[in-house]
Tab-separated table of C-alpha atoms in Angstrom:
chain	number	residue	atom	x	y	z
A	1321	UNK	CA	-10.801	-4.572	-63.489
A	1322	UNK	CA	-8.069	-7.305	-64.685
A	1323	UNK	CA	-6.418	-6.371	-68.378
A	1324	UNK	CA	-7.520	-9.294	-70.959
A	1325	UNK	CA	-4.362	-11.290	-71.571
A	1326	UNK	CA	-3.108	-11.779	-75.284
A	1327	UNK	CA	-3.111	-14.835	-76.421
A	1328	UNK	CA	-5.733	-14.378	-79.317
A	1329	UNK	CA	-4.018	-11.656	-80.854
A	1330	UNK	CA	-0.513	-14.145	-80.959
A	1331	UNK	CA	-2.494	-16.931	-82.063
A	1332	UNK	CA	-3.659	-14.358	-84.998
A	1333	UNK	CA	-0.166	-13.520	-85.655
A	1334	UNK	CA	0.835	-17.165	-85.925
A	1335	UNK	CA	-1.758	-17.817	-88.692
A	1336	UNK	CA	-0.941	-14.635	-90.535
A	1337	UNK	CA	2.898	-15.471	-90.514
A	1338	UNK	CA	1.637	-18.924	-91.919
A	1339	UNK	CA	-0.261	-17.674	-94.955
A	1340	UNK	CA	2.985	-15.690	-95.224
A	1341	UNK	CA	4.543	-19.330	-95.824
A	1342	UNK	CA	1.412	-20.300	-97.897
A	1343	UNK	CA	1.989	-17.042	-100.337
A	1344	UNK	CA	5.492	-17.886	-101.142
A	1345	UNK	CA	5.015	-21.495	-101.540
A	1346	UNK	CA	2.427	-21.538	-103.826
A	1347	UNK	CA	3.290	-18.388	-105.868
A	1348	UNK	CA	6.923	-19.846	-106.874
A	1349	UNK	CA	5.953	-21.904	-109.731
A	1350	UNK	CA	4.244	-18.507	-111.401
A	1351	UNK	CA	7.827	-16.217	-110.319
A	1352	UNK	CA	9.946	-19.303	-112.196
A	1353	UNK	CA	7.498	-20.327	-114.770
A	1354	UNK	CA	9.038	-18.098	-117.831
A	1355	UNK	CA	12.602	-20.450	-116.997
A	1356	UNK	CA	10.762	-23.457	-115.692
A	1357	UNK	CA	8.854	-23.417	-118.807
A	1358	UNK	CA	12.068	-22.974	-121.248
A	1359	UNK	CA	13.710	-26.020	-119.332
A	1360	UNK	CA	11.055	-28.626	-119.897
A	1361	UNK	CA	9.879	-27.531	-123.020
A	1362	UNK	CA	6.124	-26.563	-121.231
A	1363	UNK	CA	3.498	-23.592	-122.976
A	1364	UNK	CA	1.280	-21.385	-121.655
A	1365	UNK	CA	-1.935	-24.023	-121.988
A	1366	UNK	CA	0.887	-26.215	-119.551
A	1367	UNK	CA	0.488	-23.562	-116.917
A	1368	UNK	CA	-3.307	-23.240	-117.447
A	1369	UNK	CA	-3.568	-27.273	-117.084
A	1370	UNK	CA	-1.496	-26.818	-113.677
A	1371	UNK	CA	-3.025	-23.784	-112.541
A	1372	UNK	CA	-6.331	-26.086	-113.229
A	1373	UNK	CA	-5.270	-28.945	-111.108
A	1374	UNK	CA	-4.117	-27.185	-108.363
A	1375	UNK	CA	-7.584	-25.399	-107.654
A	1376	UNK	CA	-9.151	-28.609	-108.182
A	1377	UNK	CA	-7.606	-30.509	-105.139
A	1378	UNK	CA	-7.174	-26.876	-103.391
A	1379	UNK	CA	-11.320	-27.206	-103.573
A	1380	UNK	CA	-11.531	-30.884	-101.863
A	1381	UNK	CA	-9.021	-29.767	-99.767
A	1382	UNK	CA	-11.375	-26.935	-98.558
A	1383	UNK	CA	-14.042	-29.235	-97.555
A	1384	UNK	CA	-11.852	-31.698	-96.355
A	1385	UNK	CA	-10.240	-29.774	-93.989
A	1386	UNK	CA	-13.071	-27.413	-93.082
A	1387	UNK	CA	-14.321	-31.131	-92.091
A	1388	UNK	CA	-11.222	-32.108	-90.526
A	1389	UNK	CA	-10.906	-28.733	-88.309
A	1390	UNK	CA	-14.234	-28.928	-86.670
A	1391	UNK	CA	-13.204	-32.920	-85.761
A	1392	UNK	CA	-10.157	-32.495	-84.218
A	1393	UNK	CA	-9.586	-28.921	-83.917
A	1394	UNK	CA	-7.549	-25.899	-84.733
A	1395	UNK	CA	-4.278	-26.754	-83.706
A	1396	UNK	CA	-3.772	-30.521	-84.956
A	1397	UNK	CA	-5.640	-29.463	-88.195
A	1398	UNK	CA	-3.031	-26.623	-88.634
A	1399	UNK	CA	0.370	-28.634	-88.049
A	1400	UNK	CA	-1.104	-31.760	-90.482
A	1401	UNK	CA	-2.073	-28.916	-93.302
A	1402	UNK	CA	1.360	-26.917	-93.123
A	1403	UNK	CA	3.045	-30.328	-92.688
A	1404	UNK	CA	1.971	-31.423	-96.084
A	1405	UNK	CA	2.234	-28.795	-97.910
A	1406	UNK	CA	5.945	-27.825	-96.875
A	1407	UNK	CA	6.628	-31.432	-98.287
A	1408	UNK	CA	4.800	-30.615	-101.169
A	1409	UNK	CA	6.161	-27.765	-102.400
A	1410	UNK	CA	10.013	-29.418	-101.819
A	1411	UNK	CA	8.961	-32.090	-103.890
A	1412	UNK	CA	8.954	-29.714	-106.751
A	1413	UNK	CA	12.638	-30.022	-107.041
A	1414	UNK	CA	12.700	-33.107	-108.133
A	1415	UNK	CA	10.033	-32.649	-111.158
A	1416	UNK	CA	11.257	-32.640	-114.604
A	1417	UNK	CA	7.689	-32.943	-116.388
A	1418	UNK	CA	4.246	-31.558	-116.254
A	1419	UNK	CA	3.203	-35.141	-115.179
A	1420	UNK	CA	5.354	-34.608	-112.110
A	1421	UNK	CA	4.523	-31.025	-111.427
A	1422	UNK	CA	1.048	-32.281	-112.120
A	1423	UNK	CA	1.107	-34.483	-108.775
A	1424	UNK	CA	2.982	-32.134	-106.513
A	1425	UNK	CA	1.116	-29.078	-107.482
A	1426	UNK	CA	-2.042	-31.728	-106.666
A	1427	UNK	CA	-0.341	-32.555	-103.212
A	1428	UNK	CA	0.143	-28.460	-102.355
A	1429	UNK	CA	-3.177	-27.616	-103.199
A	1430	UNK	CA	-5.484	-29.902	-101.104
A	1431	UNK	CA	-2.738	-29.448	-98.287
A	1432	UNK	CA	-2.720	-25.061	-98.338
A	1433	UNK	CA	-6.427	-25.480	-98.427
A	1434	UNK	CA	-6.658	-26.005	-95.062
A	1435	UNK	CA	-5.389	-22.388	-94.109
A	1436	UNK	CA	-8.685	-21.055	-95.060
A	1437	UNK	CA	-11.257	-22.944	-92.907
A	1438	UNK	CA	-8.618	-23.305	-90.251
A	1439	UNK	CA	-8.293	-18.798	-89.836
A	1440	UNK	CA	-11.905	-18.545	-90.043
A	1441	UNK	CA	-12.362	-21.798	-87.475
A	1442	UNK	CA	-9.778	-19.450	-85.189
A	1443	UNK	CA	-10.800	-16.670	-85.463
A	1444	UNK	CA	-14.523	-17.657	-84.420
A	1445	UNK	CA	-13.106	-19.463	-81.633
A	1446	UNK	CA	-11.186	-16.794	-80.214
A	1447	UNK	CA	-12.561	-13.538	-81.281
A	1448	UNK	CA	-15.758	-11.300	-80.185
A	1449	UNK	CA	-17.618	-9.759	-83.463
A	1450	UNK	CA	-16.241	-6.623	-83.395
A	1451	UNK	CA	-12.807	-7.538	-83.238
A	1452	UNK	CA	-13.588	-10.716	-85.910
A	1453	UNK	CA	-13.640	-7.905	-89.259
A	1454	UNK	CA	-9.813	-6.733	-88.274
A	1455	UNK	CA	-8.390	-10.125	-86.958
A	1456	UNK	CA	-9.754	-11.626	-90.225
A	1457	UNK	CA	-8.358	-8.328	-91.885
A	1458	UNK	CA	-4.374	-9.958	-90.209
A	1459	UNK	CA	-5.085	-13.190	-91.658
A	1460	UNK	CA	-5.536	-11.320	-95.354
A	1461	UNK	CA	-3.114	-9.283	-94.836
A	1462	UNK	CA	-0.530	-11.946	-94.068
A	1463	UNK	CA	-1.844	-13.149	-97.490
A	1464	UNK	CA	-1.253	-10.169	-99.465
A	1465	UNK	CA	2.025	-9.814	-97.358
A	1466	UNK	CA	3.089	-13.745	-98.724
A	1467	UNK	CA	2.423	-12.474	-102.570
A	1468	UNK	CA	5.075	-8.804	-101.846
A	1469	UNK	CA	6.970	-11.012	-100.415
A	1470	UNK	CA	7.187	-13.736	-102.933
A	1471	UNK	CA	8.340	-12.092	-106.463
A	1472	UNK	CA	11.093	-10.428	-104.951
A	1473	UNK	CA	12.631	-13.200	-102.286
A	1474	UNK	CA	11.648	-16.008	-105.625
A	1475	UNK	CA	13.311	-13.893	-107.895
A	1476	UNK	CA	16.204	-13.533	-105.550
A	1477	UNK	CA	16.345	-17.272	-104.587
A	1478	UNK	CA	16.697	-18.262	-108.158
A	1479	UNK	CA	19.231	-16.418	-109.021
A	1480	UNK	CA	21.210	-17.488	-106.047
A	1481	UNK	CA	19.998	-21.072	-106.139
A	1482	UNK	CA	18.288	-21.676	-109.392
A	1483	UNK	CA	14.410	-23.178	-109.241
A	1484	UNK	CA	15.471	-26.550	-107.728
A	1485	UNK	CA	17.060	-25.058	-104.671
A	1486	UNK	CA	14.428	-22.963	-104.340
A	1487	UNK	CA	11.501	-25.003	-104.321
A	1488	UNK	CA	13.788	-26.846	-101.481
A	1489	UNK	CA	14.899	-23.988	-98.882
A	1490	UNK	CA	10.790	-22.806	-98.839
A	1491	UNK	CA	9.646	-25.922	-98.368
A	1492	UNK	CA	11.636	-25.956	-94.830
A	1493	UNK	CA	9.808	-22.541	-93.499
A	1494	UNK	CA	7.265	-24.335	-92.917
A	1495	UNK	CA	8.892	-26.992	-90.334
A	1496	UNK	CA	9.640	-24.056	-88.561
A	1497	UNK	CA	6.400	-22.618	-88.348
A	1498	UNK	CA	4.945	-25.692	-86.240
A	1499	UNK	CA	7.214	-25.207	-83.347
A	1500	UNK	CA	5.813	-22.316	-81.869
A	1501	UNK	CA	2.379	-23.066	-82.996
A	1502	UNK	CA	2.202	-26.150	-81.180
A	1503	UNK	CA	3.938	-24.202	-78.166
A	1504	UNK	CA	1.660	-21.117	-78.094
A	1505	UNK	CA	-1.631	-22.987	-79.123
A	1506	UNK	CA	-1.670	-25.109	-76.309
A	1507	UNK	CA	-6.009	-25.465	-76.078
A	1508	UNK	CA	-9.039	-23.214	-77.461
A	1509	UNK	CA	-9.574	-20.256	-75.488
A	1510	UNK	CA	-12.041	-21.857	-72.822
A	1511	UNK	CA	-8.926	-23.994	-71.084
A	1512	UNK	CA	-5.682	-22.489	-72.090
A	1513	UNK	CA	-3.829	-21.842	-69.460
A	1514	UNK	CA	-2.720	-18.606	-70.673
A	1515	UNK	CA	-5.917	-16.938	-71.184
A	1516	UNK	CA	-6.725	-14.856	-68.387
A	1517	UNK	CA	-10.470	-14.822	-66.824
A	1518	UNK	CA	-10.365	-11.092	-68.519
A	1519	UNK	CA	-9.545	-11.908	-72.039
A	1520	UNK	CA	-11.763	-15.252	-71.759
A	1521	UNK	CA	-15.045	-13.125	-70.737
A	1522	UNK	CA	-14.097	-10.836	-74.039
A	1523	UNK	CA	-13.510	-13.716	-76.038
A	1524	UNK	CA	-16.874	-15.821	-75.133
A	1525	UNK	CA	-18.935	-12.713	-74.967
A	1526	UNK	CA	-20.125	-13.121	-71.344
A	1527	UNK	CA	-19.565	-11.130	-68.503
A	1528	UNK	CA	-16.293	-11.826	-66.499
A	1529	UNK	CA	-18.342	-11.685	-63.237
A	1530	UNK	CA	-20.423	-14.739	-64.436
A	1531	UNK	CA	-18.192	-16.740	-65.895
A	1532	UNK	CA	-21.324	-18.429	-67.314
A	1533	UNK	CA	-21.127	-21.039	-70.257
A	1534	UNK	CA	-22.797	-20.190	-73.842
A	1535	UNK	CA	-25.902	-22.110	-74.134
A	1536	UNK	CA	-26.058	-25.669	-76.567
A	1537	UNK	CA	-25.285	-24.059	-79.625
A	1538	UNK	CA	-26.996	-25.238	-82.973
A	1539	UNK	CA	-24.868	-27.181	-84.958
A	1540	UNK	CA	-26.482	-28.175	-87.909
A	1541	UNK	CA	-25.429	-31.275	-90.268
A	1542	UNK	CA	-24.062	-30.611	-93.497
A	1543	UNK	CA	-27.702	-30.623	-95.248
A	1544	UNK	CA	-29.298	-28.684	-92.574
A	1545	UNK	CA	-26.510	-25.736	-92.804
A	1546	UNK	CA	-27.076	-25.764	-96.730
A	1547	UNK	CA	-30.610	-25.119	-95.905
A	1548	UNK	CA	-29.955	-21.904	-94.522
A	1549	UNK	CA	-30.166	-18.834	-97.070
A	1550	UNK	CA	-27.581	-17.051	-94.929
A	1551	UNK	CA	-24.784	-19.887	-96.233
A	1552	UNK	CA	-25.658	-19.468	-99.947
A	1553	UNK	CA	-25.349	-16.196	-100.300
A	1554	UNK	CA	-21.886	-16.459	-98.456
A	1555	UNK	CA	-21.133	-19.832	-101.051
A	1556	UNK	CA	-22.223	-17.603	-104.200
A	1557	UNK	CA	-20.827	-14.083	-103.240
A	1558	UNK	CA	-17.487	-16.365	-103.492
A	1559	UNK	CA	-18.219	-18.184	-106.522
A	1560	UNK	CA	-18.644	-14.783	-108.252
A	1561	UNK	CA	-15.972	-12.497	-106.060
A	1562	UNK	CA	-12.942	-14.490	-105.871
A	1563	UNK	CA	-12.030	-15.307	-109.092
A	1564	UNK	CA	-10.435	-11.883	-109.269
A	1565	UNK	CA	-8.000	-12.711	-106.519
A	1566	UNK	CA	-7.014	-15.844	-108.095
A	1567	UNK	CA	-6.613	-14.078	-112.099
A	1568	UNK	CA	-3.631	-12.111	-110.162
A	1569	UNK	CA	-2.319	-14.509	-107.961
A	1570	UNK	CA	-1.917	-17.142	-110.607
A	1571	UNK	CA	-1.217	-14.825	-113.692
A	1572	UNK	CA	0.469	-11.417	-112.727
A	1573	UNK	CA	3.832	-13.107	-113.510
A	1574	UNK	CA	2.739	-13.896	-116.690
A	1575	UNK	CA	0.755	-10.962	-117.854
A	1576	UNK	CA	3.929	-8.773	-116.756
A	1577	UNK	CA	5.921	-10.905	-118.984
A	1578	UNK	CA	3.572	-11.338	-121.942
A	1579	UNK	CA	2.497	-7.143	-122.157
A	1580	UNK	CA	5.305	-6.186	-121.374
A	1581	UNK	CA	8.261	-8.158	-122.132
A	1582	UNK	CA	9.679	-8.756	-118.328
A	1583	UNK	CA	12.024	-11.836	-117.544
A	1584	UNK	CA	12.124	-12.917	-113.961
A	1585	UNK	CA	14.055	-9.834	-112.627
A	1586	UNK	CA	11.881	-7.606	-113.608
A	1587	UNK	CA	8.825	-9.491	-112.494
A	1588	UNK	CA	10.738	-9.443	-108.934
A	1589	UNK	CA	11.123	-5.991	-109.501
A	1590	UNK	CA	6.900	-5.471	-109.915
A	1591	UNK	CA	5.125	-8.082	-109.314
A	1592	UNK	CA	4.514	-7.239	-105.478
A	1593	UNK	CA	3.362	-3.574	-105.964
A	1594	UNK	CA	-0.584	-4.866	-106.352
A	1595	UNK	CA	-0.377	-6.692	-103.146
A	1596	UNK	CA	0.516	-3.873	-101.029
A	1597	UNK	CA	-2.660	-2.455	-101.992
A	1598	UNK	CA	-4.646	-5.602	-100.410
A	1599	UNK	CA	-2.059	-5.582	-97.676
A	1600	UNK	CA	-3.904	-2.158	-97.160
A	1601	UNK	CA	-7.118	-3.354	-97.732
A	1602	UNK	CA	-7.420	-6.016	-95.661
A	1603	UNK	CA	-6.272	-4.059	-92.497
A	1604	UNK	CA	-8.648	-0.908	-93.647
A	1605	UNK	CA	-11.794	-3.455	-94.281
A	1606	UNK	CA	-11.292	-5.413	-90.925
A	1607	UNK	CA	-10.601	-2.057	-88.956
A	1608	UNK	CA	-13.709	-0.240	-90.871
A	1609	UNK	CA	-16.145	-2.890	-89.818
A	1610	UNK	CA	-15.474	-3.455	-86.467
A	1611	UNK	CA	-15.591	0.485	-86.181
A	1612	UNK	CA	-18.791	0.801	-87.440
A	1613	UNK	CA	-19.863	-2.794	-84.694
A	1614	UNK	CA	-18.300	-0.178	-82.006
A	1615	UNK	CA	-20.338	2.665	-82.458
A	1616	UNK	CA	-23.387	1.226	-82.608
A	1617	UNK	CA	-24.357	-0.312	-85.911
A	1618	UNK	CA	-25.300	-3.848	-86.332
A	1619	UNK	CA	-23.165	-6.824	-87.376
A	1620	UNK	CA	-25.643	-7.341	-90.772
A	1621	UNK	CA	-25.290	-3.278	-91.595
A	1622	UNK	CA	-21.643	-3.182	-90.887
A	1623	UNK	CA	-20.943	-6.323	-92.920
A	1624	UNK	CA	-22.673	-5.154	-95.723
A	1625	UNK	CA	-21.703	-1.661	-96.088
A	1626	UNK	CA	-18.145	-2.248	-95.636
A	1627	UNK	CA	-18.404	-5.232	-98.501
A	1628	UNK	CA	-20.097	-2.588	-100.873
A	1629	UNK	CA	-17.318	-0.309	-100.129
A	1630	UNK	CA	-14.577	-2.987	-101.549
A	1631	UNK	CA	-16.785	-3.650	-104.479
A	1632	UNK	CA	-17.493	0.200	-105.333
A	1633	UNK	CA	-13.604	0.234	-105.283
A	1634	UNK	CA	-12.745	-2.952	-107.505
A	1635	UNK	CA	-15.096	-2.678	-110.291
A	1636	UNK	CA	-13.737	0.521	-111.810
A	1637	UNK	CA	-10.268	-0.020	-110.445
A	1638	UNK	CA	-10.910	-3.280	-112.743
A	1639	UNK	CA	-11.306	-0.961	-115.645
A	1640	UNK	CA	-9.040	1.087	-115.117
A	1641	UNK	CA	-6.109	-1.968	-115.771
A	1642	UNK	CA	-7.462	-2.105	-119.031
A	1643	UNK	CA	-5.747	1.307	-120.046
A	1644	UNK	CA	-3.068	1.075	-118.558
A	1645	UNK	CA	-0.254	1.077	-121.061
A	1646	UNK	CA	2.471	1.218	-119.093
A	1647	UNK	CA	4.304	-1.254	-116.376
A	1648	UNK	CA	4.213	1.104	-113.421
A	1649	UNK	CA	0.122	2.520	-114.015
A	1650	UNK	CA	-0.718	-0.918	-114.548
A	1651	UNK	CA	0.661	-2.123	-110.846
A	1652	UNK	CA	-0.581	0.561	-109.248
A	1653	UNK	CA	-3.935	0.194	-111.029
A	1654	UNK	CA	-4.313	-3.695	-110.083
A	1655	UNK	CA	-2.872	-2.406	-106.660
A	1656	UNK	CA	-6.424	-0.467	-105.921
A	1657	UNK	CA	-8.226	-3.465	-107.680
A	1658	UNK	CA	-6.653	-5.937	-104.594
A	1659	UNK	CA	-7.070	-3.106	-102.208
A	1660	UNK	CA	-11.065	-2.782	-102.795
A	1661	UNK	CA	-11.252	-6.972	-103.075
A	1662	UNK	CA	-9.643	-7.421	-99.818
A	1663	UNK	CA	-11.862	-4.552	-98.059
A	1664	UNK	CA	-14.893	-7.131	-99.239
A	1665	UNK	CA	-13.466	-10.380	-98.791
A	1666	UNK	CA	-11.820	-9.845	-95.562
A	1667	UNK	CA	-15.853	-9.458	-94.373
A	1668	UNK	CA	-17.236	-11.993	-96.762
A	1669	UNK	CA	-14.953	-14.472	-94.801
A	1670	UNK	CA	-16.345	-13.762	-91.427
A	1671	UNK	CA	-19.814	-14.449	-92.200
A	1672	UNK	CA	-19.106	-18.154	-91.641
A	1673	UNK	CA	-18.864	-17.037	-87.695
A	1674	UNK	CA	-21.313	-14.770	-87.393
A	1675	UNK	CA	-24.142	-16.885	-88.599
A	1676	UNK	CA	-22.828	-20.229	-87.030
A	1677	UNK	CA	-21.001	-21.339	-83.653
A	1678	UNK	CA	-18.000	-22.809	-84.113
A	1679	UNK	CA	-18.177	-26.819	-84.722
A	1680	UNK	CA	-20.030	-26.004	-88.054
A	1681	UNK	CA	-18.190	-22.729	-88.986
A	1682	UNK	CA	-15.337	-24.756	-90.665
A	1683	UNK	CA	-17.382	-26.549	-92.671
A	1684	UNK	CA	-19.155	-23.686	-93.895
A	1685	UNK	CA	-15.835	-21.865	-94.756
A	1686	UNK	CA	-14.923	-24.910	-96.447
A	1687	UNK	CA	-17.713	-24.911	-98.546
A	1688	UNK	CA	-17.314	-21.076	-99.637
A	1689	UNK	CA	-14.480	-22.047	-100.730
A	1690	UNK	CA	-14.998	-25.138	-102.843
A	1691	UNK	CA	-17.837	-21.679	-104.372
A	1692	UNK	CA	-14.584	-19.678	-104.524
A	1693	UNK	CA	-12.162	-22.771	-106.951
A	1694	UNK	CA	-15.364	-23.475	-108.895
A	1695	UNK	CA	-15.665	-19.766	-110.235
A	1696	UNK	CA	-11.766	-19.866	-110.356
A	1697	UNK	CA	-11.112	-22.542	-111.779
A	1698	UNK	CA	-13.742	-21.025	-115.084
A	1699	UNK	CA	-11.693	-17.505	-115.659
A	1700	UNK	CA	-8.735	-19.811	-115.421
A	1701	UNK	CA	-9.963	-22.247	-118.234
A	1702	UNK	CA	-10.772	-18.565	-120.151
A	1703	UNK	CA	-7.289	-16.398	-119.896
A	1704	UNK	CA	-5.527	-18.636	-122.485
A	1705	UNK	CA	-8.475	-18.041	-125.067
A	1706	UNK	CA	-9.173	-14.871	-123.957
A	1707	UNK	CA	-5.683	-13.223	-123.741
A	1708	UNK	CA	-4.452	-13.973	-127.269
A	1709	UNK	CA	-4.026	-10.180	-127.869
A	1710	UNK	CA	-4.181	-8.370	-124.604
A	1711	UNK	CA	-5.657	-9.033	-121.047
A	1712	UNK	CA	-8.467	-6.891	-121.179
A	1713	UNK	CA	-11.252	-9.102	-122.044
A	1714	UNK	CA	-10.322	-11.122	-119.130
A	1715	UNK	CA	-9.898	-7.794	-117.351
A	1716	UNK	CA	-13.645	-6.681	-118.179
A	1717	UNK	CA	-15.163	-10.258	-117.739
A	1718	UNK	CA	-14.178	-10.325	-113.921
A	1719	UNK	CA	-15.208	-6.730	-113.263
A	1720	UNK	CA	-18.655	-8.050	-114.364
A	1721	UNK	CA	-18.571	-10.379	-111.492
A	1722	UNK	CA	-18.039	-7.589	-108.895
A	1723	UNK	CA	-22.115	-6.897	-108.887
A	1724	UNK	CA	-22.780	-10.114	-108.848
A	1725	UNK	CA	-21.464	-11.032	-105.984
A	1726	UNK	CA	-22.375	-8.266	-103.944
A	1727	UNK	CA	-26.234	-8.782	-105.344
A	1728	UNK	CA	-25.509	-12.689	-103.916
A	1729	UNK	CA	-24.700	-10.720	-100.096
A	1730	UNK	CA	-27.951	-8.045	-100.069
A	1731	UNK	CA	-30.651	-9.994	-101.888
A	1732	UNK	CA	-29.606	-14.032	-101.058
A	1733	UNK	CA	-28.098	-14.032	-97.599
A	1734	UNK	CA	-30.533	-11.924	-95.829
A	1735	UNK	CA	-29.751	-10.509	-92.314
A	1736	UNK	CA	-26.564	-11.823	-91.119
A	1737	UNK	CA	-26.846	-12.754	-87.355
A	1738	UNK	CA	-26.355	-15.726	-85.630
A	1739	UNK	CA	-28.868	-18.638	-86.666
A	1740	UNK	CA	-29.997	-21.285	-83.571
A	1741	UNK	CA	-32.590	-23.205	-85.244
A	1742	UNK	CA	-34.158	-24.671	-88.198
A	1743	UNK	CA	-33.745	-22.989	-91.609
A	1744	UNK	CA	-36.062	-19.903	-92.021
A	1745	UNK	CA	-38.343	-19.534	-95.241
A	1746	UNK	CA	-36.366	-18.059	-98.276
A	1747	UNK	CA	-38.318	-14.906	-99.224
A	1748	UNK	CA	-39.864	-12.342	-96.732
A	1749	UNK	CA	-37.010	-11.822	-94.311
A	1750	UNK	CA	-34.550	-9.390	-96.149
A	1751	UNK	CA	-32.654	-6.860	-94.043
């Protein structure tokens, strides 16, 4: 029997190495914000306000390009989003206001949007369901392995080039980033000419003998996939789940610096301990799940279980930050909370193609998202007010949200498995 080619698994890698890209872009403003700040004469509400707009245009751009994907595909939709934001974030050199970081960090955000649909587009596109938990788990991980990257090599690049330099020599690694892509991802994995007839039968599901095509798949407007109780409980386990993500992306820096008294050295020094955790956690979550698809469980019991691990995990890991007293116990605390959120998210995020086929599965990634900046963008409005004294209000609101969320995937969503018709009633078909 022929060996299934490779080409999924480098396709995979690409996108992973991209959110790399996406990590360090977007996380240098928070690394440089204590001297940034200083220079323009900017507070801590400044930040907030820019935080703000950024996951305001990072929502429309997650429904614009979750559109934009399923019209003219994964490989054009991937060289216009890195495109734009690589121009973006260079554009930050030149801003000596919050009006002008206002606009840029506006530009980056609708234009790194398009990472999210686009993996989850992928990675319906070219992976079978028990490999889509663990390739999902590569696109995290590149994620989590953008943010361990990012203090340190921001730190690093500042002090070599100050902030203006900075903001210019990242914005180039994504120029060379669309090379290969455009070389390796030549067509979807039905006609490239790489694919072998082995790895194609794997991909599509089907027997290599038969070579048959899938059946018309449903693919449901807009309206009609919002009708579906399987894509709300995907769109609220988001609202409610990733806000937690987002507090530590966005304010780690400045926590670091505000409990503890770090300048930017020190924050290069720390700042990327928490990620290895969800570096860990992706990997673990997307291996875990498509263990349990292997030996015999179902995609809906797999799902689930794996997502209640993460969540058992996060919500006293959550607590736990709030007694930590000390730099290093408070890293490695936050560390298990990002290790338990990316065992659930990593699974969350490949619900989108395993209830859907693929022309609608952007969309519907898209629209998590938008979910995902909405409950964001409230705990961001919140740390200024709430962090006054210490971080562990904030710290105790969003381990609230932990149960939430997972109540939104057991009790709203239903069984998880593919969906090839009209909606189906609301009540009476729980898992």
């Amino acid at each position: 029997m022929q060996k299934p080619s490779a080409v999924r698994w480098a396709i995979i890698a690409l996108i992973a190495v991209a959110t790399v890209i996406n990590y360090i872009d977007r996380n240098a403003l928070a690394v440089m914000w204590p001297e940034i700040a200083g220079e323009i004469g900017a507070t801590k509400e400044d930040y907030a306000l820019l935080v703000t707009i950024f996951m305001l245009f990072y929502a429309a751009g997650q429904f614009a390009f979750g559109r934009l994907f399923d019209r003219i595909g994964t490989r054009l939709g991937f060289a216009w989003s890195i495109g734009v934001w690589s121009i973006s974030i260079a554009l930050h050199s030149v801003a000596g206001s919050i009006a002008a970081f206002s606009v840029f960090r506006a530009m980056l955000g609708i234009s790194e949007a398009g990472a999210w649909p686009g993996a989850v587009k992928a990675n319906a596109e070219w992976f079978p369901p028990r490999e889509r938990a663990f390739a999902q788990g590569i696109f995290n991980a590149g994620a989590s392995i953008g943010a361990i990257i990012s203090a340190p090599l921001i730190a690093f690049l500042f002090l070599s080039l100050g902030w203006k330099g900075t903001f210019l020599l990242i914005g180039a690694f994504g120029f060379v980033w669309v090379l290969p892509w455009l070389v390796i991802y030549r067509a979807g994995p039905d006609r490239h000419p790489w694919v072998n007839a082995a790895e194609r039968a794997l991909i599509l599901d089907a027997p290599e003998e038969t070579g048959q095509a899938a059946a018309a798949a449903y693919t449901p407007t807009l309206k009609q996939m919002m009708s579906h109780r399987q894509s709300w409980g995907i769109v609220i386990s988001r609202f409610f789940l990733d806000p937690i993500w987002w507090l530590f992306v966005s304010w780690l820096p400045i926590y670091l610096a505000e409990t503890f008294a770090f300048d930017i050295k020190q924050i290069g020094i720390f700042a990327w301990v928490p990620f290895v955790g969800a570096m860990f956690g992706s990997l673990f979550g997307g291996w875990l799940s498509g263990k349990l698809i292997g030996s015999g469980w179902s995609i809906d019991r797999a799902r689930k279980w794996t997502i209640t691990l993460g969540c058992v995990i996060m919500g006293p890991a959550l607590l736990g930050a709030v007694l930590a007293s000390d730099p290093t116990l408070a890293v490695l605390t936050i560390a298990g909370v990002l290790f338990g959120f990316q065992i659930a998210i990593g699974n969350i995020q490949t619900l989108p193609g395993d209830v859907f086929h693929g022309k609608s599965v952007g969309s519907l990634a898209g629209i998590g998202g938008m979910a995902a900046v909405a409950g964001t963008l409230i705990t961001t409005w919140l740390v200024p007010v709430m962090t006054k004294v210490s971080y562990a209000p904030i710290f105790i609101l969003v381990a609230a949200l932990v149960p939430l969320s997972l109540a939104a995937i057991w009790f709203v969503t239903g069984r998880i498995e593919k969906v090839d018709g009209p909606a189906a009633p609301v009540v009476g078909d729980q898992s």
